[in-house]
Amino acid sequence: MMNTIFKVIFFNQGHVYEVYARQIFQSELYGFIEVEEFVFGERSQVVVDPSEEKLKTEFDGVKRSYIPMTSVIRIDEVAKEGVSKISEAKGEKIAQFPLPPVPGKKD
């Protein structure tokens, strides 16, 4: 079970994040999943992917990340890690689940 790797795709601030992790589970915090042990590809240092480097920097030192279930697009169990990336959320196929209205906020 130690070699299990999950690909987690989620929506965050207008971008789609694709990250790889060894552990995923439902959080004790209601409405969140916990993602632990992020895996970043150890590729050749000659070719550097700026998107993956940005993710490495963003998640550097993060022991556990809590992602709202409403932001999760997909979770897959994969045979090996791929390239983590951040991409622009374009098109009509990516949308966050509707959230309840915030009390006191007027549109």
PDB file of C-alpha atoms in Angstrom:
ATOM      1  CA  MET A   1       0.000   0.000   0.000  1.00  0.00           C
ATOM      2  CA  MET A   2       3.004   2.326   0.449  1.00  0.00           C
ATOM      3  CA  ASN A   3       3.427   2.596  -3.331  1.00  0.00           C
ATOM      4  CA  THR A   4      -0.128   3.821  -3.895  1.00  0.00           C
ATOM      5  CA  ILE A   5      -0.220   7.215  -5.565  1.00  0.00           C
ATOM      6  CA  PHE A   6      -3.278   9.382  -6.082  1.00  0.00           C
ATOM      7  CA  LYS A   7      -3.756  12.120  -8.655  1.00  0.00           C
ATOM      8  CA  VAL A   8      -5.916  14.888  -7.184  1.00  0.00           C
ATOM      9  CA  ILE A   9      -7.410  17.496  -9.489  1.00  0.00           C
ATOM     10  CA  PHE A  10      -9.086  20.450  -7.840  1.00  0.00           C
ATOM     11  CA  PHE A  11     -10.238  23.986  -8.538  1.00  0.00           C
ATOM     12  CA  ASN A  12      -8.548  26.848  -6.655  1.00  0.00           C
ATOM     13  CA  GLN A  13      -8.906  30.592  -7.312  1.00  0.00           C
ATOM     14  CA  GLY A  14      -9.608  30.330 -11.030  1.00  0.00           C
ATOM     15  CA  HIS A  15      -6.990  27.649 -11.663  1.00  0.00           C
ATOM     16  CA  VAL A  16      -7.049  23.882 -11.904  1.00  0.00           C
ATOM     17  CA  TYR A  17      -4.397  22.161  -9.790  1.00  0.00           C
ATOM     18  CA  GLU A  18      -3.214  18.637 -10.569  1.00  0.00           C
ATOM     19  CA  VAL A  19      -1.092  17.171  -7.772  1.00  0.00           C
ATOM     20  CA  TYR A  20       0.088  13.721  -6.756  1.00  0.00           C
ATOM     21  CA  ALA A  21       0.036  12.388  -3.208  1.00  0.00           C
ATOM     22  CA  ARG A  22       0.480   9.136  -1.333  1.00  0.00           C
ATOM     23  CA  GLN A  23      -2.376   9.607   1.130  1.00  0.00           C
ATOM     24  CA  ILE A  24      -5.897  10.953   0.658  1.00  0.00           C
ATOM     25  CA  PHE A  25      -8.704  10.647   3.181  1.00  0.00           C
ATOM     26  CA  GLN A  26     -11.843  12.318   4.435  1.00  0.00           C
ATOM     27  CA  SER A  27     -11.024  14.936   7.027  1.00  0.00           C
ATOM     28  CA  GLU A  28     -12.465  15.325  10.491  1.00  0.00           C
ATOM     29  CA  LEU A  29     -13.143  18.891   9.360  1.00  0.00           C
ATOM     30  CA  TYR A  30     -16.585  18.630   7.810  1.00  0.00           C
ATOM     31  CA  GLY A  31     -16.569  19.084   4.030  1.00  0.00           C
ATOM     32  CA  PHE A  32     -12.813  18.695   3.466  1.00  0.00           C
ATOM     33  CA  ILE A  33     -10.456  15.997   2.257  1.00  0.00           C
ATOM     34  CA  GLU A  34      -6.913  15.701   3.594  1.00  0.00           C
ATOM     35  CA  VAL A  35      -4.018  15.306   1.197  1.00  0.00           C
ATOM     36  CA  GLU A  36      -0.672  14.172   2.612  1.00  0.00           C
ATOM     37  CA  GLU A  37       2.769  13.216   1.333  1.00  0.00           C
ATOM     38  CA  PHE A  38       2.845  15.177  -1.903  1.00  0.00           C
ATOM     39  CA  VAL A  39       4.884  13.548  -4.672  1.00  0.00           C
ATOM     40  CA  PHE A  40       6.730  15.631  -7.231  1.00  0.00           C
ATOM     41  CA  GLY A  41       8.532  14.017 -10.147  1.00  0.00           C
ATOM     42  CA  GLU A  42      12.295  13.899  -9.856  1.00  0.00           C
ATOM     43  CA  ARG A  43      12.956  14.700 -13.471  1.00  0.00           C
ATOM     44  CA  SER A  44      16.213  15.703 -15.061  1.00  0.00           C
ATOM     45  CA  GLN A  45      17.378  19.085 -13.799  1.00  0.00           C
ATOM     46  CA  VAL A  46      18.122  20.168 -17.391  1.00  0.00           C
ATOM     47  CA  VAL A  47      14.440  20.646 -18.265  1.00  0.00           C
ATOM     48  CA  VAL A  48      12.452  22.541 -15.643  1.00  0.00           C
ATOM     49  CA  ASP A  49       8.666  22.791 -15.820  1.00  0.00           C
ATOM     50  CA  PRO A  50       7.715  26.225 -14.386  1.00  0.00           C
ATOM     51  CA  SER A  51       4.248  25.019 -13.372  1.00  0.00           C
ATOM     52  CA  GLU A  52       5.644  22.087 -11.374  1.00  0.00           C
ATOM     53  CA  GLU A  53       8.289  24.321  -9.805  1.00  0.00           C
ATOM     54  CA  LYS A  54       5.557  26.741  -8.716  1.00  0.00           C
ATOM     55  CA  LEU A  55       3.665  23.860  -7.093  1.00  0.00           C
ATOM     56  CA  LYS A  56       6.819  22.594  -5.361  1.00  0.00           C
ATOM     57  CA  THR A  57       7.348  26.069  -3.925  1.00  0.00           C
ATOM     58  CA  GLU A  58       3.695  26.471  -2.932  1.00  0.00           C
ATOM     59  CA  PHE A  59       3.567  23.115  -1.133  1.00  0.00           C
ATOM     60  CA  ASP A  60       7.110  23.230   0.261  1.00  0.00           C
ATOM     61  CA  GLY A  61       6.961  22.411   3.972  1.00  0.00           C
ATOM     62  CA  VAL A  62       3.254  21.497   3.833  1.00  0.00           C
ATOM     63  CA  LYS A  63       2.614  18.396   5.928  1.00  0.00           C
ATOM     64  CA  ARG A  64      -1.098  18.154   5.162  1.00  0.00           C
ATOM     65  CA  SER A  65      -3.441  20.135   2.938  1.00  0.00           C
ATOM     66  CA  TYR A  66      -7.185  20.434   3.476  1.00  0.00           C
ATOM     67  CA  ILE A  67      -9.141  20.803   0.240  1.00  0.00           C
ATOM     68  CA  PRO A  68     -12.869  21.585   0.250  1.00  0.00           C
ATOM     69  CA  MET A  69     -14.847  18.694  -1.240  1.00  0.00           C
ATOM     70  CA  THR A  70     -16.734  21.203  -3.387  1.00  0.00           C
ATOM     71  CA  SER A  71     -13.444  22.114  -5.116  1.00  0.00           C
ATOM     72  CA  VAL A  72     -12.439  18.549  -6.000  1.00  0.00           C
ATOM     73  CA  ILE A  73     -12.887  17.725  -9.660  1.00  0.00           C
ATOM     74  CA  ARG A  74     -11.462  14.207  -9.614  1.00  0.00           C
ATOM     75  CA  ILE A  75      -9.290  11.797  -7.627  1.00  0.00           C
ATOM     76  CA  ASP A  76      -7.606   8.877  -9.401  1.00  0.00           C
ATOM     77  CA  GLU A  77      -5.404   6.092  -8.102  1.00  0.00           C
ATOM     78  CA  VAL A  78      -2.487   5.877 -10.554  1.00  0.00           C
ATOM     79  CA  ALA A  79       0.410   3.506 -11.118  1.00  0.00           C
ATOM     80  CA  LYS A  80       3.067   6.246 -10.988  1.00  0.00           C
ATOM     81  CA  GLU A  81       3.259   9.993 -10.562  1.00  0.00           C
ATOM     82  CA  GLY A  82       3.095  12.319 -13.504  1.00  0.00           C
ATOM     83  CA  VAL A  83       3.930  15.975 -13.816  1.00  0.00           C
ATOM     84  CA  SER A  84       2.085  18.170 -11.329  1.00  0.00           C
ATOM     85  CA  LYS A  85       0.702  21.302 -12.921  1.00  0.00           C
ATOM     86  CA  ILE A  86      -1.473  24.360 -12.600  1.00  0.00           C
ATOM     87  CA  SER A  87      -3.618  25.342 -15.550  1.00  0.00           C
ATOM     88  CA  GLU A  88      -6.086  28.109 -16.243  1.00  0.00           C
ATOM     89  CA  ALA A  89      -9.724  27.083 -15.699  1.00  0.00           C
ATOM     90  CA  LYS A  90     -11.185  27.649 -19.157  1.00  0.00           C
ATOM     91  CA  GLY A  91     -14.346  26.493 -20.786  1.00  0.00           C
ATOM     92  CA  GLU A  92     -17.708  25.465 -19.524  1.00  0.00           C
ATOM     93  CA  LYS A  93     -16.723  21.990 -18.330  1.00  0.00           C
ATOM     94  CA  ILE A  94     -15.053  23.124 -15.103  1.00  0.00           C
ATOM     95  CA  ALA A  95     -17.249  24.581 -12.407  1.00  0.00           C
ATOM     96  CA  GLN A  96     -17.331  24.639  -8.656  1.00  0.00           C
ATOM     97  CA  PHE A  97     -20.339  23.125  -6.929  1.00  0.00           C
ATOM     98  CA  PRO A  98     -22.890  25.762  -5.977  1.00  0.00           C
ATOM     99  CA  LEU A  99     -22.404  27.079  -2.478  1.00  0.00           C
ATOM    100  CA  PRO A 100     -25.178  28.287  -0.187  1.00  0.00           C
ATOM    101  CA  PRO A 101     -25.635  32.051  -0.158  1.00  0.00           C
ATOM    102  CA  VAL A 102     -23.686  33.961   2.451  1.00  0.00           C
ATOM    103  CA  PRO A 103     -26.071  35.585   4.977  1.00  0.00           C
ATOM    104  CA  GLY A 104     -26.103  39.360   4.712  1.00  0.00           C
ATOM    105  CA  LYS A 105     -24.330  39.474   1.321  1.00  0.00           C
ATOM    106  CA  LYS A 106     -26.255  41.225  -1.434  1.00  0.00           C
ATOM    107  CA  ASP A 107     -25.517  40.620  -5.121  1.00  0.00           C
TER     108      ASP A 107
END
